[in-house]
Backbone as CSV, one residue per row, in Angstrom:
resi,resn,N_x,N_y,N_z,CA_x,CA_y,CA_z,C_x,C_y,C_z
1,UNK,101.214,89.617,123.899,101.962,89.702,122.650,103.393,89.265,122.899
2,UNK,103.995,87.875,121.943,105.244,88.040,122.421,105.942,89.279,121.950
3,UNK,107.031,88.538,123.000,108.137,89.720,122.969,109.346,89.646,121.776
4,UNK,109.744,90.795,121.124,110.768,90.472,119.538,111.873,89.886,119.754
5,UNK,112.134,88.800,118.869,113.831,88.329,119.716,114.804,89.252,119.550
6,UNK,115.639,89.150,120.428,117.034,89.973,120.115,118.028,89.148,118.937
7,UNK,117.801,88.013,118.391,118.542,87.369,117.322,118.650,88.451,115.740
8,UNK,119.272,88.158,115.253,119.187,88.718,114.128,118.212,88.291,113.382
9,UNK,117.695,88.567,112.440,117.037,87.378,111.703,117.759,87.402,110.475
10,UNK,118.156,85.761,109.703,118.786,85.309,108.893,117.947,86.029,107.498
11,UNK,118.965,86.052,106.714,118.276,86.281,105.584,117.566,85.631,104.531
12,UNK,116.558,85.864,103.865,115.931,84.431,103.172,116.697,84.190,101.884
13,UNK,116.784,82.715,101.551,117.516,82.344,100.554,116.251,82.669,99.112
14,UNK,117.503,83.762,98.549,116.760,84.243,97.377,116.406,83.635,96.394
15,UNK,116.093,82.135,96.522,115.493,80.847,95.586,114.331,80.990,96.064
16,UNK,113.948,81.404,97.723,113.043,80.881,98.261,112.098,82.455,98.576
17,UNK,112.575,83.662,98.270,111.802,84.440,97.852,111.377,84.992,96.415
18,UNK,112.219,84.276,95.420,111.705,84.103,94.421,110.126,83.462,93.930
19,UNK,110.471,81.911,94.324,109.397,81.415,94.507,108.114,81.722,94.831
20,UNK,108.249,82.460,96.187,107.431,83.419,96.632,106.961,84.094,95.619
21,UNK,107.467,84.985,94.969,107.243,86.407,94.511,106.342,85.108,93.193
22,UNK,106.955,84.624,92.858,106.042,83.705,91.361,104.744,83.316,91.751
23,UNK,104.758,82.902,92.828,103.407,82.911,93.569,102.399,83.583,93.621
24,UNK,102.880,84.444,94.593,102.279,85.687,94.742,101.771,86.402,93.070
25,UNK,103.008,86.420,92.367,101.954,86.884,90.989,101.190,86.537,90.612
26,UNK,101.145,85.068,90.424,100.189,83.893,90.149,99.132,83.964,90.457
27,UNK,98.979,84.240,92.162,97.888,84.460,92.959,96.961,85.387,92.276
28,UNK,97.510,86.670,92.376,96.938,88.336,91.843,96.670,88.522,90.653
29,UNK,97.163,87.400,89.437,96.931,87.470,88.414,95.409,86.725,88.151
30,UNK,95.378,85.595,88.609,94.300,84.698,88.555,93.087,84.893,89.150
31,UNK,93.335,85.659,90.614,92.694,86.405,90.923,91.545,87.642,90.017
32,UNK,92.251,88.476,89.280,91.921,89.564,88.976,91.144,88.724,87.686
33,UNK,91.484,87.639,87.188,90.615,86.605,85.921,89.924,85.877,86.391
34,UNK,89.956,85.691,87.391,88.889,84.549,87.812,87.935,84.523,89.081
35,UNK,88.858,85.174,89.786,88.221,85.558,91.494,88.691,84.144,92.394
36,UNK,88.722,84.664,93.341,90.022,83.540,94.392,89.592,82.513,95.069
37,UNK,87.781,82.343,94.543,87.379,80.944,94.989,87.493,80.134,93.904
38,UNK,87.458,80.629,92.775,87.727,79.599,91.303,88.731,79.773,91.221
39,UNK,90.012,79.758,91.840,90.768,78.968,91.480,91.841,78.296,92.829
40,UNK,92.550,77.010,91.980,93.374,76.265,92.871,94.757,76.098,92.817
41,UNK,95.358,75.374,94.055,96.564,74.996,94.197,97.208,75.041,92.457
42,UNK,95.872,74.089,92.185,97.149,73.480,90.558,96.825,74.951,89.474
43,UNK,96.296,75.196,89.581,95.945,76.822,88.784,96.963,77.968,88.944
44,UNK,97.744,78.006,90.098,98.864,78.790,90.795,99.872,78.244,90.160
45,UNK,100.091,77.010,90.742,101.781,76.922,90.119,101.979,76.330,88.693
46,UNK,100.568,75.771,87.954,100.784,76.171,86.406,101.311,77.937,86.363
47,UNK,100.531,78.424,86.436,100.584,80.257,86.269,101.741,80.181,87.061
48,UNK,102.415,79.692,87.773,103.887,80.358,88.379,104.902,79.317,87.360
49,UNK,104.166,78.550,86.718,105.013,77.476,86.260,106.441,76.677,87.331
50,UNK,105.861,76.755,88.481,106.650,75.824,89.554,105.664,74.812,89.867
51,UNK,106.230,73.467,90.356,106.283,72.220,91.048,104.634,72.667,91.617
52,UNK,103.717,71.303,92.408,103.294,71.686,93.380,103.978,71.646,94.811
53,UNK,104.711,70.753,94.742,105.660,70.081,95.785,106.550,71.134,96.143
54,UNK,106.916,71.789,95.713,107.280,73.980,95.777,106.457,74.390,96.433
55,UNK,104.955,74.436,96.148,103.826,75.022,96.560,103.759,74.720,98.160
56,UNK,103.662,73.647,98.625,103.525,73.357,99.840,105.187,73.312,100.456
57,UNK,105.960,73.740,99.874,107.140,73.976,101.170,107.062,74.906,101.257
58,UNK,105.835,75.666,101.205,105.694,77.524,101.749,104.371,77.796,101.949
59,UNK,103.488,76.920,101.805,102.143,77.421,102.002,101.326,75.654,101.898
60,UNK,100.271,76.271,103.064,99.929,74.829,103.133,98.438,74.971,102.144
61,UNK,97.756,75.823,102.079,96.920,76.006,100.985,96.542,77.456,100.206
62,UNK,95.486,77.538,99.518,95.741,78.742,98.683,95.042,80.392,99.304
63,UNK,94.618,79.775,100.508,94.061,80.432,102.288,95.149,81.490,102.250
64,UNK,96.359,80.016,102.716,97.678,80.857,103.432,98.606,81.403,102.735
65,UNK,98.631,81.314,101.265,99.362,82.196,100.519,98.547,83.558,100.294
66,UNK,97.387,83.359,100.559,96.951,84.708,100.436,96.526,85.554,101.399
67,UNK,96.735,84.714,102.832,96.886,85.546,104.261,98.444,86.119,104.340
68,UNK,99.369,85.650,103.376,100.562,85.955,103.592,101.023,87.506,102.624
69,UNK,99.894,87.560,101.534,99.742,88.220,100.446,99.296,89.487,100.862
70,UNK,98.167,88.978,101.971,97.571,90.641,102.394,98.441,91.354,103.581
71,UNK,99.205,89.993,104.449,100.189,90.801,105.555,101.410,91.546,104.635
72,UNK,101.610,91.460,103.601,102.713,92.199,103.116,102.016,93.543,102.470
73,UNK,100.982,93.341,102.387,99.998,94.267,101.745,100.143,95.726,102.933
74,UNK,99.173,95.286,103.757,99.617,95.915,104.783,100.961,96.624,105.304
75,UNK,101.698,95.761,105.367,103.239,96.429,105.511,103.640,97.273,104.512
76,UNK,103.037,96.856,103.080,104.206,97.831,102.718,103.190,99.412,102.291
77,UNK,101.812,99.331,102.788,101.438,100.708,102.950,101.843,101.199,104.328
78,UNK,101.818,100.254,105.552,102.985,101.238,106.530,103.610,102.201,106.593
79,UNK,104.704,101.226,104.984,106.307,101.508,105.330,105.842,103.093,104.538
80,UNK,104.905,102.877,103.340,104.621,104.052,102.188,104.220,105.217,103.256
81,UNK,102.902,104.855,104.015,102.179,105.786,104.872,103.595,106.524,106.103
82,UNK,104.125,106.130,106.728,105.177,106.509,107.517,106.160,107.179,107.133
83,UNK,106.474,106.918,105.726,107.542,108.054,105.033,106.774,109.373,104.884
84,UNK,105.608,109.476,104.718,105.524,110.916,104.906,105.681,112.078,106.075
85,UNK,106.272,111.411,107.063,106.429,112.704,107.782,105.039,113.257,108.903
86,UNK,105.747,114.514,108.611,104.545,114.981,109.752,104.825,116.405,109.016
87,UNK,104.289,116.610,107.657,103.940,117.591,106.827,102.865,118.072,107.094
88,UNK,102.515,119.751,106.948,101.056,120.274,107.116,99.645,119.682,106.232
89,UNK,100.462,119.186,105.058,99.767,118.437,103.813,99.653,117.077,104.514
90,UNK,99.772,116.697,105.343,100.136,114.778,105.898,98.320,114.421,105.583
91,UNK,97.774,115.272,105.981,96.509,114.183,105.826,95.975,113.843,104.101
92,UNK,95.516,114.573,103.433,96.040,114.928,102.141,96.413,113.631,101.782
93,UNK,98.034,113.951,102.040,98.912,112.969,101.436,98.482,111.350,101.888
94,UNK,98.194,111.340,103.068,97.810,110.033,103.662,96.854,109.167,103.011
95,UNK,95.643,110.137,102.785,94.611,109.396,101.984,94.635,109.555,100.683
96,UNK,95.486,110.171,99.719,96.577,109.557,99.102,96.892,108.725,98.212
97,UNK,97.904,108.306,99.273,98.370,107.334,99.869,97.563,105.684,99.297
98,UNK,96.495,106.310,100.262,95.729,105.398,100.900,95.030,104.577,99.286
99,UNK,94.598,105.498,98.809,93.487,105.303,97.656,94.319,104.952,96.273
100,UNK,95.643,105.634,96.296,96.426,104.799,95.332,96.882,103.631,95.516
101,UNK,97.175,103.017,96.993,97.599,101.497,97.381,96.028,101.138,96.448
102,UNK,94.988,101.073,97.087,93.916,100.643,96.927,93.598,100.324,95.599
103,UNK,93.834,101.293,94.837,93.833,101.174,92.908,94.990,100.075,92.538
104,UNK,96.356,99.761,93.055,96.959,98.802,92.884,96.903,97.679,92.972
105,UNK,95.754,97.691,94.172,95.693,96.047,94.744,93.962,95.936,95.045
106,UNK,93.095,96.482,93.750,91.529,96.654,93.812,91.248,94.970,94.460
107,UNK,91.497,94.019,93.724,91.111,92.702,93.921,91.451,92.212,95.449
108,UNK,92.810,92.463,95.626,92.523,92.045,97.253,91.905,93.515,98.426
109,UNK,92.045,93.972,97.952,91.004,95.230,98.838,89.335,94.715,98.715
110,UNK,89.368,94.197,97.796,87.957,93.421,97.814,87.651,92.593,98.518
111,UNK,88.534,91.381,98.373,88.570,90.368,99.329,88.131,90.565,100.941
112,UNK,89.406,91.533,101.094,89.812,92.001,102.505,88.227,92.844,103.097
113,UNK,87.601,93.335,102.389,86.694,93.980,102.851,85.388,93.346,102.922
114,UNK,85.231,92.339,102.138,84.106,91.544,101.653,84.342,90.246,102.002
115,UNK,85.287,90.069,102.285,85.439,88.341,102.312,85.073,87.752,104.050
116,UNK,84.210,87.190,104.793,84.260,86.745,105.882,85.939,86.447,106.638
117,UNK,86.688,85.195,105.894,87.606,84.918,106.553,89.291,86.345,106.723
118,UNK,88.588,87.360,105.619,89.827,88.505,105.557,89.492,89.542,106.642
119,UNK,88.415,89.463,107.162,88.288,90.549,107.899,88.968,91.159,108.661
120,UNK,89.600,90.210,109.296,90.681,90.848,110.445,91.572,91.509,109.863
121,UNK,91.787,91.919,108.270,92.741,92.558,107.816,92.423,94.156,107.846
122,UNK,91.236,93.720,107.811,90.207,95.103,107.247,90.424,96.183,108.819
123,UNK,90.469,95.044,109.818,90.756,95.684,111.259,92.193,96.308,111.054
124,UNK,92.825,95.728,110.801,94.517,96.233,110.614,94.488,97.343,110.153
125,UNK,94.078,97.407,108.709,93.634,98.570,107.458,93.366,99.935,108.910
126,UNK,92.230,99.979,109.625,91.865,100.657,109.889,92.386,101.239,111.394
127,UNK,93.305,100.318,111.937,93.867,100.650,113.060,95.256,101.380,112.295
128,UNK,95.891,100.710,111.299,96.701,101.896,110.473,96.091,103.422,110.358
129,UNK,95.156,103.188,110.079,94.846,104.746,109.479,94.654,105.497,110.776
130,UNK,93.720,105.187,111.438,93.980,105.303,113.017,95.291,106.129,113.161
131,UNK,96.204,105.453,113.540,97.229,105.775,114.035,98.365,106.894,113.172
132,UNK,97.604,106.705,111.761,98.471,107.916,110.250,97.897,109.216,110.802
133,UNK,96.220,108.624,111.484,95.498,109.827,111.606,96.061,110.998,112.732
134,UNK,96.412,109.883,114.414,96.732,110.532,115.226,97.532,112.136,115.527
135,UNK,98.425,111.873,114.701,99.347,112.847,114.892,98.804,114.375,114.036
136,UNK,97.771,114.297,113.452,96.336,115.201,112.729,95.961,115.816,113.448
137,UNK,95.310,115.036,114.378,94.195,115.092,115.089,94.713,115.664,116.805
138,UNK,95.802,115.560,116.836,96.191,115.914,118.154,96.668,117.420,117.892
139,UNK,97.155,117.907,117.290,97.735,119.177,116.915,97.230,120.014,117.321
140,UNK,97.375,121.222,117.833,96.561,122.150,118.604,95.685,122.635,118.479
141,UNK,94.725,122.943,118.951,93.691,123.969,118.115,92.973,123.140,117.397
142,UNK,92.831,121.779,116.616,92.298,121.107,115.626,90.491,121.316,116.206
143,UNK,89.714,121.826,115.205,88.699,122.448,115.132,87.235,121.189,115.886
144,UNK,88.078,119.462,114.857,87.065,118.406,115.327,87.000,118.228,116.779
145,UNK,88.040,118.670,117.894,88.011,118.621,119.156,87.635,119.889,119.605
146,UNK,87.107,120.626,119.359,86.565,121.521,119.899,85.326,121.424,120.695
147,UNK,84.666,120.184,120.846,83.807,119.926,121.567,83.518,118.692,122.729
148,UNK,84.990,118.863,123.258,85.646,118.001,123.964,85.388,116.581,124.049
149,UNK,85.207,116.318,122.330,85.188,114.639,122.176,86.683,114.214,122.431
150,UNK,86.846,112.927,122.782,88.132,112.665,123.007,88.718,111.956,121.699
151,UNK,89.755,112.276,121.771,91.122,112.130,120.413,90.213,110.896,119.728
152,UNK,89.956,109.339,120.262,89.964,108.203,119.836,88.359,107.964,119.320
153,UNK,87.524,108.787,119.721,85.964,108.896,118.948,85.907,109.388,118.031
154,UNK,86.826,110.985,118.149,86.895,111.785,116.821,87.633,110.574,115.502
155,UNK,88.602,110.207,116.018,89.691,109.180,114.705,88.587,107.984,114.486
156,UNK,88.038,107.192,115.421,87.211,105.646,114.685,85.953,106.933,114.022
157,UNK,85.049,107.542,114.541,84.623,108.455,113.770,84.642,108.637,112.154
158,UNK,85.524,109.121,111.954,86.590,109.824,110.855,87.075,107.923,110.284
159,UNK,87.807,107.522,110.551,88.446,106.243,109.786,87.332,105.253,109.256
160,UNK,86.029,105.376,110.194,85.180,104.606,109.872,84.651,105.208,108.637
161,UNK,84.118,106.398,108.451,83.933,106.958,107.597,84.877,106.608,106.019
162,UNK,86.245,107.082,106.363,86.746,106.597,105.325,86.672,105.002,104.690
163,UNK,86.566,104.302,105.655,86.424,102.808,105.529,85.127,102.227,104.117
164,UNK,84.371,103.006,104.736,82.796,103.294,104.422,83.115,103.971,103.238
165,UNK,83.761,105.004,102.860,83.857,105.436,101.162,84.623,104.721,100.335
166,UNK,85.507,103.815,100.875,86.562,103.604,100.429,85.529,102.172,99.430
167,UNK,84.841,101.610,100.851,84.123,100.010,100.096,83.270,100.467,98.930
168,UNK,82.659,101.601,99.070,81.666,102.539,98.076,82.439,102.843,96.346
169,UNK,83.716,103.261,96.571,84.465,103.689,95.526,85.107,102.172,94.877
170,UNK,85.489,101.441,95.781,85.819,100.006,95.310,84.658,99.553,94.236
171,UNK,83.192,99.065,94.933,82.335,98.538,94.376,81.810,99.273,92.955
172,UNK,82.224,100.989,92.657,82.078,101.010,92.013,83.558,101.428,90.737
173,UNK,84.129,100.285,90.675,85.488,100.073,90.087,86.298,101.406,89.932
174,UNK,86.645,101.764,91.487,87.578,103.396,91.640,86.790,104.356,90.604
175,UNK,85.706,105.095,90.433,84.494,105.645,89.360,85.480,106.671,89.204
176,UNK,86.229,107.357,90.227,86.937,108.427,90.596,88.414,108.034,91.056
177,UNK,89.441,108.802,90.552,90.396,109.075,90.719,91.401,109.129,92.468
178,UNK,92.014,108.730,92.617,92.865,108.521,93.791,92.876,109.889,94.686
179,UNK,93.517,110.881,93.230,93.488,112.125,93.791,92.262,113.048,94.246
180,UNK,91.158,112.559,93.607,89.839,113.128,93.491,89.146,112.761,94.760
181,UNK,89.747,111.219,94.917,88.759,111.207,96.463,89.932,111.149,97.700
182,UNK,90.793,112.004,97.602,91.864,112.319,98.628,91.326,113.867,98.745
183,UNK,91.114,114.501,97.799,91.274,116.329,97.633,89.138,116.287,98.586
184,UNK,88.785,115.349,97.843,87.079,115.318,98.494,87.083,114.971,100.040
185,UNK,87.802,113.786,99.903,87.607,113.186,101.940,88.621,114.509,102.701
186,UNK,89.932,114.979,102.235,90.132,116.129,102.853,88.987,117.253,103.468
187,UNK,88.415,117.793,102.293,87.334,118.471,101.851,86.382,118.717,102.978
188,UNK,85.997,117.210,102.828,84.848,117.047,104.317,85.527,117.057,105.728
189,UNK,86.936,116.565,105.713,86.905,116.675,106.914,87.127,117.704,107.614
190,UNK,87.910,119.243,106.585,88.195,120.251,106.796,86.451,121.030,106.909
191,UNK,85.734,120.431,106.513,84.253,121.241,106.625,83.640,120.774,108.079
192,UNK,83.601,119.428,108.284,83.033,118.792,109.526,84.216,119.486,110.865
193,UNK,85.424,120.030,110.838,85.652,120.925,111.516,85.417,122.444,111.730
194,UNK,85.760,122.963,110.645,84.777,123.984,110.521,83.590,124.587,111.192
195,UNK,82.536,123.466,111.026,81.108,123.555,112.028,81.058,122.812,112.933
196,UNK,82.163,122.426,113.876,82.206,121.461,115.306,81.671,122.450,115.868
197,UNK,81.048,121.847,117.075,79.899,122.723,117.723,81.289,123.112,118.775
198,UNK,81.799,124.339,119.174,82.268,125.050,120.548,81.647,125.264,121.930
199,UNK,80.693,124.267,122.186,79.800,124.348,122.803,80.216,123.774,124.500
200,UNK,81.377,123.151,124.500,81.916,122.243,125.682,82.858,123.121,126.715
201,UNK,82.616,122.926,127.855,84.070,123.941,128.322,84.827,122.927,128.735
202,UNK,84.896,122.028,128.767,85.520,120.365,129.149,86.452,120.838,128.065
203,UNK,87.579,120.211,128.363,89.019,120.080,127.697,89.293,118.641,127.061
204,UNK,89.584,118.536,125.665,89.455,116.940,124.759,90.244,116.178,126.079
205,UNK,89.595,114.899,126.223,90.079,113.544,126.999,91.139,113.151,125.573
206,UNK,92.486,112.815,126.202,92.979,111.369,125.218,92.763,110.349,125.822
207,UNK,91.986,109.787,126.423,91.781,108.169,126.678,90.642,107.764,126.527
C-alpha cells in the first residue's frame, strides 16, 4: 500500500466540484428511472445539462463516475459510522446507521451488491462494519466469546449475517423501517449471545 504524502493536498477548484456534484445527481437520478445499464454518457450530461467534453475531463466513462460515486459512498458512512463514539448504545446506533445510509442510496446499494463489476465495494461495506463492530465485540465479558471463538470469526460471522439481511430487505424495497431492522438485528445478536455455549476453558484468540 503506498505510503500518504506529506504534501498538503490543494484544494479543488469549486467549478470543478460542482460539475462533479451535477453529475453525480444526474447519475442517481437516472439511475433510480432507468437503471445504470440504460443509460449513457449523453443521458448524464443532458440531465446535468453540461458539455460532454466536461464529462470526460473527469471521468473517462459512465463505469468511472460511478466507481467514484460509490467511493464517496463509502466514505461518507465512515465519517457518519465513526462519529458515534464508543456509546453502550454503539451497536444499535451502528446498524442504524447502517440501514438509513442504505434507504438513501437503495439504487446504488443495489448495484454494489448485485452488480459483478461493484463487488469489491460490497468487500469495503463489510470490512467497515467489521471494524464499527470491533470495539463491541472486544469489551469484556461479551457473551458471543464465551466459547473461545476468536474476535475475527465471531465479527465475519455476525457482518456476514448482516450483509445477508441487508440484500434480503433491499430486494424487498426496505418492507421495514431502518429503525425496525436495527432494534431486530440488535435483538438477535443480543439473543445469539445469550445462548453461546460456555463450554471452552480456552481464553478468546484475537488473531
Amino acid at each position: 500500500m503506498p505510503k500518504p504524502s506529506n504534501r498538503q493536498a490543494r484544494p479543488v477548484d469549486p467549478r470543478v466540484q460542482r460539475s462533479r456534484a451535477m453529475l453525480r445527481d444526474a447519475l442517481l437520478g437516472l439511475i433510480r428511472e432507468r437503471g445504470f445499464d440504460a443509460i449513457s454518457v449523453q443521458d448524464i450530461t443532458e440531465r446535468a445539462q453540461l458539455n460532454r467534453s466536461t464529462f470526460y475531463l473527469h471521468y473517462r466513462d459512465k463505469d468511472e463516475l460511478l466507481t467514484q460515486v460509490m467511493k464517496d459512498m463509502i466514505l461518507e458512512l465512515s465519517r457518519r459510522s465513526h462519529q458515534l463514539g464508543d456509546s453502550p448504545d454503539r451497536l444499535h446506533r451502528t446498524l442504524l446507521e447502517w440501514f438509513q445510509h442504505a434507504a438513501e442510496h437503495h439504487e446504488l446499494y443495489h448495484l454494489m451488491l448485485g452488480r459483478s463489476g461493484m463487488r469489491a465495494f460490497a468487500v469495503q461495506l463489510r470490512n467497515l462494519l467489521e471494524q464499527l463492530m470491533n470495539l463491541d465485540l472486544e469489551r469484556a465479558g461479551n457473551p458471543l466469546l464465551s466459547a473461545g471463538v476468536p474476535v475475527p470469526v465471531v465479527n465475519r460471522f455476525l457482518t456476514s449475517a448482516y450483509m445477508g439481511v441487508l440484500e434480503w430487505w433491499l430486494d424487498r424495497r426496505s418492507l421495514h423501517s431502518p429503525e425496525d431492522m436495527a432494534r431486530w438485528l440488535g435483538a438477535l445478536t443480543s439473543q445469539l449471545g445469550n445462548h453461546a455455549p460456555a463450554t471452552s476453558s480456552h481464553a478468546p484468540r484475537r488473531g
